Short mmCIF file of C-alpha atoms in Angstrom, two decimals:
data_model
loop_
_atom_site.label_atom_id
_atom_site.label_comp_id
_atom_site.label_asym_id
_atom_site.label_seq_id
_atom_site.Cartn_x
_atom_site.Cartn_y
_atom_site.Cartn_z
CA UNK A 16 -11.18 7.72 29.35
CA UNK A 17 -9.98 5.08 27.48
CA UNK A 18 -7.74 5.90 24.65
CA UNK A 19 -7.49 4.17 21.25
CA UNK A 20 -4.30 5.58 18.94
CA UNK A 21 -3.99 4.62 15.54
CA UNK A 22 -0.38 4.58 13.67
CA UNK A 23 -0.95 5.39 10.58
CA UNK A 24 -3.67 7.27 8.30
CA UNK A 25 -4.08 4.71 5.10
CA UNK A 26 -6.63 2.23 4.07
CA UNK A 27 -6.88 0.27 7.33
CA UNK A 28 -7.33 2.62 10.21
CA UNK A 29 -9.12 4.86 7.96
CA UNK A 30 -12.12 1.81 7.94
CA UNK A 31 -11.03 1.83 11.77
CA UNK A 32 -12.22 5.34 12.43
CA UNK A 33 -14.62 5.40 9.73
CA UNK A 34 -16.66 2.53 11.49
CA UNK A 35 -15.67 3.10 14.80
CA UNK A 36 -17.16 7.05 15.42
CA UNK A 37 -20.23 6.75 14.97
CA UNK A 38 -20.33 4.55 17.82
CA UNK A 39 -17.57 5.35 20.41
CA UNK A 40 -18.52 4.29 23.77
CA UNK A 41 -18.71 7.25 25.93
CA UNK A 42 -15.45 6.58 27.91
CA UNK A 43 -13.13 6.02 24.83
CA UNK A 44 -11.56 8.64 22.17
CA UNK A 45 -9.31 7.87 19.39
CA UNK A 46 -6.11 9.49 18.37
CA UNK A 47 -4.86 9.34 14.83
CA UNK A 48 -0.98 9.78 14.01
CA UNK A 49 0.43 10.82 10.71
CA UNK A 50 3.16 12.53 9.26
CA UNK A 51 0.45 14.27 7.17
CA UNK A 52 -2.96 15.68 7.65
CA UNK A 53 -4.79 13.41 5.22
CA UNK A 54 -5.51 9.83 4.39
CA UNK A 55 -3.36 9.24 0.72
CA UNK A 56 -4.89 7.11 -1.98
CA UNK A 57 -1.71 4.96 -2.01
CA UNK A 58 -3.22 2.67 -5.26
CA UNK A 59 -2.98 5.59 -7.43
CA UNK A 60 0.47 6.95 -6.67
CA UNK A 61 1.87 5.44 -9.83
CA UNK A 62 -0.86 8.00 -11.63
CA UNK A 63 1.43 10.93 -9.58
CA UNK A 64 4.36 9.66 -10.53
CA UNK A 65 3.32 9.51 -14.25
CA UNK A 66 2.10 13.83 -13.91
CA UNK A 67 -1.44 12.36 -15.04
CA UNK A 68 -2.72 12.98 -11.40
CA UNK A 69 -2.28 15.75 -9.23
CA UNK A 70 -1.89 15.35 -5.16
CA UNK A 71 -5.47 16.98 -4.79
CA UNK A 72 -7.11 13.90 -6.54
CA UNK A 73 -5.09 11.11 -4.57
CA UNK A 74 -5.94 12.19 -1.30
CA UNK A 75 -8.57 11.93 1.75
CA UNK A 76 -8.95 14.60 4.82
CA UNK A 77 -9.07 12.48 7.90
CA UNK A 78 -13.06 12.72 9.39
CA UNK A 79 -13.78 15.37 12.03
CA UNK A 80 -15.12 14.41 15.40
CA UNK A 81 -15.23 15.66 18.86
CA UNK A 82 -13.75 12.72 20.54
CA UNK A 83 -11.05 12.12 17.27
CA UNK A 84 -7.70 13.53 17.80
CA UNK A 85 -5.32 13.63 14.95
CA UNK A 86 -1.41 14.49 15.73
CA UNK A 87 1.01 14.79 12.95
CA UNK A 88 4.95 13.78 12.73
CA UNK A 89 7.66 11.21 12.11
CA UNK A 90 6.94 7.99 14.71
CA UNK A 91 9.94 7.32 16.08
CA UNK A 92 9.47 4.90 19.34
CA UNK A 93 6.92 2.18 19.91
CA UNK A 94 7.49 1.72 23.92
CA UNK A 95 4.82 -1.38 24.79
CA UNK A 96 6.05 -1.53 28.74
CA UNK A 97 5.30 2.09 28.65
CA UNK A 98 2.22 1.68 26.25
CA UNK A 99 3.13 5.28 25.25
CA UNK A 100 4.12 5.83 21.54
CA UNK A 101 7.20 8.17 20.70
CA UNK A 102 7.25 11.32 18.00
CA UNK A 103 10.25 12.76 16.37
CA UNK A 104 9.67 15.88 18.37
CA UNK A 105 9.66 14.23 21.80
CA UNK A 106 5.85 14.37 22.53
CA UNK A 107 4.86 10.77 24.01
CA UNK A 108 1.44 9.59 23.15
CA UNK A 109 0.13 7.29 26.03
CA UNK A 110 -2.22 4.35 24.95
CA UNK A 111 -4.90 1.97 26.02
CA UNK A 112 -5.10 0.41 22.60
CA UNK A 113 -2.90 0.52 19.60
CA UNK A 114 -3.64 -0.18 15.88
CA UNK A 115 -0.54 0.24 14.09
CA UNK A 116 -1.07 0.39 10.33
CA UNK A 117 2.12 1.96 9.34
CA UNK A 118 2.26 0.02 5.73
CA UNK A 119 5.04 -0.42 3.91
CA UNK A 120 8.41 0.66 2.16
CA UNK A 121 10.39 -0.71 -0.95
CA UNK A 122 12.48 -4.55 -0.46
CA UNK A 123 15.86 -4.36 -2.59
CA UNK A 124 16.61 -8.18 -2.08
CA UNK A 125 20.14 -7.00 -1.31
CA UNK A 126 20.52 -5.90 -4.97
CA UNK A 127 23.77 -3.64 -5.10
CA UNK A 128 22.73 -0.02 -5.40
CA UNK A 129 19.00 -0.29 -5.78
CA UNK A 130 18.17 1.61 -2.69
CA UNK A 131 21.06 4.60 -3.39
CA UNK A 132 19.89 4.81 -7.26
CA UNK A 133 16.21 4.30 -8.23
CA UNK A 134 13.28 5.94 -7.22
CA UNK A 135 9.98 4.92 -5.61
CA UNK A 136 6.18 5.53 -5.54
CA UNK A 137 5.50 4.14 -1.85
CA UNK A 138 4.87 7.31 -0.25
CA UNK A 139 3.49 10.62 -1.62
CA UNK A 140 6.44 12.08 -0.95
CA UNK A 141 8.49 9.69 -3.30
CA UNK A 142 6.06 9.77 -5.92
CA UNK A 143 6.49 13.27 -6.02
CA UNK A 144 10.31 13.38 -6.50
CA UNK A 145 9.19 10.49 -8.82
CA UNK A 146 7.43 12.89 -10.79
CA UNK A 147 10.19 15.28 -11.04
CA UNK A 148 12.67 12.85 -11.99
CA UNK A 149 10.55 10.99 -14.91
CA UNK A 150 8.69 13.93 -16.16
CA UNK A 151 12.13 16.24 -16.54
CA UNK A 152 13.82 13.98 -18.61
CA UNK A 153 14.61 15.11 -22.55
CA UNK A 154 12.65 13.57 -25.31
CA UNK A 155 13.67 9.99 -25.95
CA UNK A 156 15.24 9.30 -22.36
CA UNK A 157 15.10 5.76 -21.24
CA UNK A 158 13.23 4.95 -18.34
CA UNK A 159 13.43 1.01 -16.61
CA UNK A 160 10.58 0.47 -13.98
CA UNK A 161 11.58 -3.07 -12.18
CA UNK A 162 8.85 -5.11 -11.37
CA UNK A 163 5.84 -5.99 -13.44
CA UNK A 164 3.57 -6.44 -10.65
CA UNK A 165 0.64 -4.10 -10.18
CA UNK A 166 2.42 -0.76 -9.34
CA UNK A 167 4.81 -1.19 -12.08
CA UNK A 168 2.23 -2.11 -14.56
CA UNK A 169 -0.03 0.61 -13.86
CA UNK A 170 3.07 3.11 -13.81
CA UNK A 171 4.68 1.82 -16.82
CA UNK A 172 1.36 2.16 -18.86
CA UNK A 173 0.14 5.80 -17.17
CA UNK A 174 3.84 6.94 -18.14
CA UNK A 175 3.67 5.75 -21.66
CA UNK A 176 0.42 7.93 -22.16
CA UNK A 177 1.84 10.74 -20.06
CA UNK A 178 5.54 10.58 -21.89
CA UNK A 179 5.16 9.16 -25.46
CA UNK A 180 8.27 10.07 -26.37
CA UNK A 181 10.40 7.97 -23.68
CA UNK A 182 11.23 4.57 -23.68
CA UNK A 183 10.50 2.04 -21.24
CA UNK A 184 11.14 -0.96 -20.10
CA UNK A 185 8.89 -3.32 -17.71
CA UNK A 186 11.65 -6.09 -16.16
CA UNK A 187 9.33 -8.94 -14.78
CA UNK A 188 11.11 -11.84 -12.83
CA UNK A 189 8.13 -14.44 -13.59
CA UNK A 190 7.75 -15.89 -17.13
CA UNK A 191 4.58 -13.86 -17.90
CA UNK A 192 2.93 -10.86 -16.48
CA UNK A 193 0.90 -11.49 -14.11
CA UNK A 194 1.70 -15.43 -13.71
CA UNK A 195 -0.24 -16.34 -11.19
CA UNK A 196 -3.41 -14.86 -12.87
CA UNK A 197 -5.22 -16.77 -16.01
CA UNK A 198 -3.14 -16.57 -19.02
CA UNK A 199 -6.14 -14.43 -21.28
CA UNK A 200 -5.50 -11.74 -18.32
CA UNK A 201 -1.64 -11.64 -18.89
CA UNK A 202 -1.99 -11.88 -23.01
CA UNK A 203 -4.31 -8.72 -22.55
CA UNK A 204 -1.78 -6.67 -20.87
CA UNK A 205 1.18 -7.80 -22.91
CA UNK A 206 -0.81 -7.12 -25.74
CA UNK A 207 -1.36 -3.56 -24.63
CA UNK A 208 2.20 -3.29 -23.77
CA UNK A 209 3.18 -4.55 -27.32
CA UNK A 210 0.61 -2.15 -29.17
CA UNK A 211 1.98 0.89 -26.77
CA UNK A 212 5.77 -0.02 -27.68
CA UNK A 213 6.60 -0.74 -24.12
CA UNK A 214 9.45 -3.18 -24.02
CA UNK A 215 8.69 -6.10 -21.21
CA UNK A 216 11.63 -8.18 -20.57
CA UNK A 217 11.07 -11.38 -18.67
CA UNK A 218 12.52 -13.60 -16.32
CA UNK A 219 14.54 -11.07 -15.87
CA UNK A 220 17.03 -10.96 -12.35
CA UNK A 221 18.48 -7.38 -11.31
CA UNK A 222 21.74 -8.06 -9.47
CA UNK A 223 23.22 -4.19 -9.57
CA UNK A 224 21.88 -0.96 -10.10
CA UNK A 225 24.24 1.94 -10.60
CA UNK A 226 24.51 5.31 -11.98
CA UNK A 227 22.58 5.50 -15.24
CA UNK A 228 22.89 1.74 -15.80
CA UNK A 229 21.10 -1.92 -14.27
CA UNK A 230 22.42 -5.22 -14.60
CA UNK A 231 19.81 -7.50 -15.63
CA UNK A 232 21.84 -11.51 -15.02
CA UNK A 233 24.81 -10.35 -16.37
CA UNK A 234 23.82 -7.87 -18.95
CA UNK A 235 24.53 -4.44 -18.63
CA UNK A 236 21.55 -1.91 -19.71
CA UNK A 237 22.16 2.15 -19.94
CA UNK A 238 18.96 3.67 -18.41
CA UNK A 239 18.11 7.53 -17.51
CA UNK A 240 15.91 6.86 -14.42
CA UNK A 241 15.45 3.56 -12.84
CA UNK A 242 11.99 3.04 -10.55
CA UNK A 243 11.38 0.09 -8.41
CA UNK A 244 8.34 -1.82 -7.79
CA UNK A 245 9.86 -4.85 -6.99
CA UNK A 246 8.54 -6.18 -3.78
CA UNK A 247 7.88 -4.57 -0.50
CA UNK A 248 8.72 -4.64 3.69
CA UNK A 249 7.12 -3.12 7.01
CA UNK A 250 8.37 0.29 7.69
CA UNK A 251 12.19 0.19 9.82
CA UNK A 252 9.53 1.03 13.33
CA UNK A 253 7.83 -1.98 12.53
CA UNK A 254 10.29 -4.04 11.63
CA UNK A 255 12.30 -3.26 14.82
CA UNK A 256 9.09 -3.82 17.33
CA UNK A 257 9.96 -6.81 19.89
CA UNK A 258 7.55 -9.31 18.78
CA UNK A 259 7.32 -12.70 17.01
CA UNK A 260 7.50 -11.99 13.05
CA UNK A 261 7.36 -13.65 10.12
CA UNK A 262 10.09 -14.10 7.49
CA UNK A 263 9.03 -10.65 5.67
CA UNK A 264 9.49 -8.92 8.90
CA UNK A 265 6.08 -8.52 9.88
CA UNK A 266 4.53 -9.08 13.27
CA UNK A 267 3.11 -12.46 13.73
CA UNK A 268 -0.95 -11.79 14.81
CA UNK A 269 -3.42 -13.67 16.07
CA UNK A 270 -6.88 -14.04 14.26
CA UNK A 271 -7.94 -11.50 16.03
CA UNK A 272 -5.28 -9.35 14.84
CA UNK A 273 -3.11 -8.17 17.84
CA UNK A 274 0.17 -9.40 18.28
CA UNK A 275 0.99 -12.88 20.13
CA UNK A 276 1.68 -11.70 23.82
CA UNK A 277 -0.16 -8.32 23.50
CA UNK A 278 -3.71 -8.47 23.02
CA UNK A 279 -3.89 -4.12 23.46
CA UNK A 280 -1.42 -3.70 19.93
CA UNK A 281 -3.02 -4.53 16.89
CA UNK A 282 -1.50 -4.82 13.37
CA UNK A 283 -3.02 -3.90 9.79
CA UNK A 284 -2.50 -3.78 6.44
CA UNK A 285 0.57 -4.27 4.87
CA UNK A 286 2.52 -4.33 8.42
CA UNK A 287 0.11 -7.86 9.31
CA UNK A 288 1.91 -11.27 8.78
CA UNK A 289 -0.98 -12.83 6.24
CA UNK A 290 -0.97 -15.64 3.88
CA UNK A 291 -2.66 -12.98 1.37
CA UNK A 292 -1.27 -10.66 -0.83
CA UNK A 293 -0.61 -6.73 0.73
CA UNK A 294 -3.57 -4.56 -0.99
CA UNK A 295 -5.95 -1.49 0.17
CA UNK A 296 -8.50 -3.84 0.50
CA UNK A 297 -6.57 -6.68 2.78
CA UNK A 298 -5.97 -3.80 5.03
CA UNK A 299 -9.58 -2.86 5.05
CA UNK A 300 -11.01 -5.99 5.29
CA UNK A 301 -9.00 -6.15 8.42
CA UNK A 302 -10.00 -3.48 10.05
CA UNK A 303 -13.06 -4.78 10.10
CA UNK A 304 -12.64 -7.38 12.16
CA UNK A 305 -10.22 -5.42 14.54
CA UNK A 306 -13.35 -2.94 15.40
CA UNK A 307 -15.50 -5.95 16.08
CA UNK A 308 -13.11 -7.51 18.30
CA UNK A 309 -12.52 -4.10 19.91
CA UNK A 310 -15.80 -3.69 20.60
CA UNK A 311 -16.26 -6.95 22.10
CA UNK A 312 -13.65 -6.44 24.64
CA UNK A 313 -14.41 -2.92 25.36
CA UNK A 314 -17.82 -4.23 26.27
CA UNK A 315 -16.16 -7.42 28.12
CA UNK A 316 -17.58 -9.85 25.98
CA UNK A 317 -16.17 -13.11 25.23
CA UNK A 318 -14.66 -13.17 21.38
CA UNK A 319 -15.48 -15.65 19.10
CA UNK A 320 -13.81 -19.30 19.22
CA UNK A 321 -13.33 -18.90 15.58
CA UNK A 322 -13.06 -15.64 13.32
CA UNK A 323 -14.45 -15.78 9.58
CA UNK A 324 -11.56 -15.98 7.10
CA UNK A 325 -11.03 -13.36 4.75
CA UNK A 326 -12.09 -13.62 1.11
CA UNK A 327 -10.64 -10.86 -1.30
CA UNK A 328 -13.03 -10.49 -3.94
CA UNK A 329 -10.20 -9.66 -6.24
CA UNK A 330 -8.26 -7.03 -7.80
CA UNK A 331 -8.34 -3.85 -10.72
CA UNK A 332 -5.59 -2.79 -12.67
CA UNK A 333 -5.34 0.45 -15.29
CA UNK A 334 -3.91 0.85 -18.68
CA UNK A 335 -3.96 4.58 -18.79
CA UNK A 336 -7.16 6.73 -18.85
CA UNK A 337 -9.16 4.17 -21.32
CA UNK A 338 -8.13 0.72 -20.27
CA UNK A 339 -8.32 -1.69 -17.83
CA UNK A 340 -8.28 -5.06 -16.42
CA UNK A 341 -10.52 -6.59 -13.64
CA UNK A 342 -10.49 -10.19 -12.10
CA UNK A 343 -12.75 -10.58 -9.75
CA UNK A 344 -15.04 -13.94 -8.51
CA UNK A 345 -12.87 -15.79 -11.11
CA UNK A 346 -14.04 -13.53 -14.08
CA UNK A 347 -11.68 -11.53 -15.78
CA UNK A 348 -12.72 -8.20 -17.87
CA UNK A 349 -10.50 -6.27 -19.76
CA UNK A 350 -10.74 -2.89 -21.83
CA UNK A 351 -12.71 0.43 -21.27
CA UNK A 352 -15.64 -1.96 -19.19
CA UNK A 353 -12.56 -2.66 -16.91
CA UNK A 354 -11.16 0.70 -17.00
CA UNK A 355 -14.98 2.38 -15.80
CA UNK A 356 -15.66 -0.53 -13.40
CA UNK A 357 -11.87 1.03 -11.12
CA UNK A 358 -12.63 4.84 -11.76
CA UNK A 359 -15.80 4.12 -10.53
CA UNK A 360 -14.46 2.56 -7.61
CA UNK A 361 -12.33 5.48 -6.89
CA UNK A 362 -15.48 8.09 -6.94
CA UNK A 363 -16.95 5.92 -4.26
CA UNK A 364 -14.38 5.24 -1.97
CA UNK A 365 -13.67 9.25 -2.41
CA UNK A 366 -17.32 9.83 -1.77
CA UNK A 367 -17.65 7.55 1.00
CA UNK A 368 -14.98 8.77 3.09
CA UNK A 369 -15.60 12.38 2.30
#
């Protein structure tokens, strides 16, 4: 029986299984590797961090089928002359097809001391220790959240409702939030930021982070907790696999998605050289084209001279509990409309994956 094992339980191989299982051929299974027994809503760790969310709420259980094996644990080997993939505890998971979908960890820029002394929200795990870090500090504490991309937007406004007594401060590199977005969309959310008394300091550069203080160009700035949102890289696995990458690190793929000399390994999501911007639904939008093409070879069929392009339809961002902002087909919406249109999105994806 032909065995398909997917690295990694987020957005993309969860559309991988989702649409796949319903439909197995009768001679393959799939295998599903994670170091935890659920599929984590990764887009609303920054709510986690914050202590407006609980882990309950921000996570999926994986679906249950006969022919659907899930194994939990820390990856450690990717062997592709073997085609047998390696776990921390020395079991060795043998392969027909591989979809690794492994996503993501924080990119320091080789910034002095940014790895050793801020925290993160790119695994549940970090946003947890997140958590305990913002949400024990003493009234009035100072907290710095670097980057004013979406993560650190979303955090720095779910913290200010969470913690009104701290102060923060949003460093964005760019000129404006949100830059490369239509100006009405950044003055909205540097308008909320200015109402809500969080302090956004642009072009700002962080060349050193230590103990209790950052360096923003040359200026020295006492903070209690530093977080980090500042840009992001494959996972160490991925970025050690013997393949063609790009200049992030991530595997070069063809358009249909596996890897330039292997067309059994697949790539998805945030691990997947792209010309678009890492998001949840990138990854799934990817996946569904891998199960196509898998199911076209499976059956022997002959793939498509050209695959369609993908078209994100755009993006949501949240301002706490009551606000939002939503640009999507060129339109941008902002306030409680906004703020309804992602919760809502959340109860479906929840629901649909249930």
């Amino acid at each position: 029986m032909g065995k398909l094992v997917l690295l990694g339980g987020g957005y993309g191989n969860m559309r991988v299984m989702l649409r796949l299982l319903n439909s197995l051929p009768l001679d393959r299974e799939v295998v599903i590797i994670d170091r935890a027994p659920f599929h984590s809503l990764k887009t609303e760790f920054y709510a986690l961090a914050a202590g407006t969310a609980t882990d309950k709420e921000i996570r999926v259980s994986f679906p249950e089928h006969e022919r659907l094996t899930p194994v939990y644990g820390e990856i450690t080997e990717i062997n592709r002359a073997e085609k047998v993939v390696v776990l921390e505890d020395g079991q060795r998971i043998e392969y027909d097809d591989l979809v690794v979908g492994l996503g993501c960890e924080d990119k320091y820029h080789g910034v002095p001391g940014a790895e050793e002394y801020t925290y993160s929200i790119q695994t549940m795990g970090q946003s947890r220790a997140t958590l305990q870090a913002l949400c024990g500090l003493p009234a009035g504490s100072t907290v710095g959240i670097v980057g004013a991309g979406l993560s650190g937007i979303e955090l720095a406004s779910e913290l200010r409702e969470s913690r009104s007594d701290l102060k923060i401060k949003l460093f964005d590199r760019g000129p404006r939030i949100l830059k490369d977005f239509p100006e009405k969309l950044s003055k909205y959310v540097k308008d909320w930021f200015v109402k809500h008394n969080v302090d956004v300091i642009a072009n700002s550069n962080i060349t050193k982070v230590e103990p209790g203080k950052i360096f923003n160009h040359e200026d020295e700035i006492l903070l209690d907790k530093v977080v980090w949102t500042a840009g992001v890289q494959p996972v160490k696995i991925v970025r050690d696999m013997d393949v063609e990458k790009d200049k992030q690190g991530r595997p070069l793929v063809t358009q249909y998605f596996n890897i330039l000399d292997d067309e059994h390994v697949y790539i998805v999501g945030d691990c997947a050289s792209s010309d678009l911007p890492p998001t949840a639904q990138l990854a799934e939008e990817q996946a569904e084209l891998i199960v196509k093409v898998l199911r076209m070879r499976w059956k022997g069929e002959q793939l498509p001279e050209k695959m369609p392009d993908i078209k994100l339809k755009g993006f949501m961002g949240a301002l706490g509990k009551k606000q939002g902002f939503v640009y999507l087909a060129d339109t941008t919406v902002t306030g409680r409309i906004a703020r309804l249109m992602k919760s809502g999105l959340l109860w479906y994806y929840k629901r649909q994956n249930d």
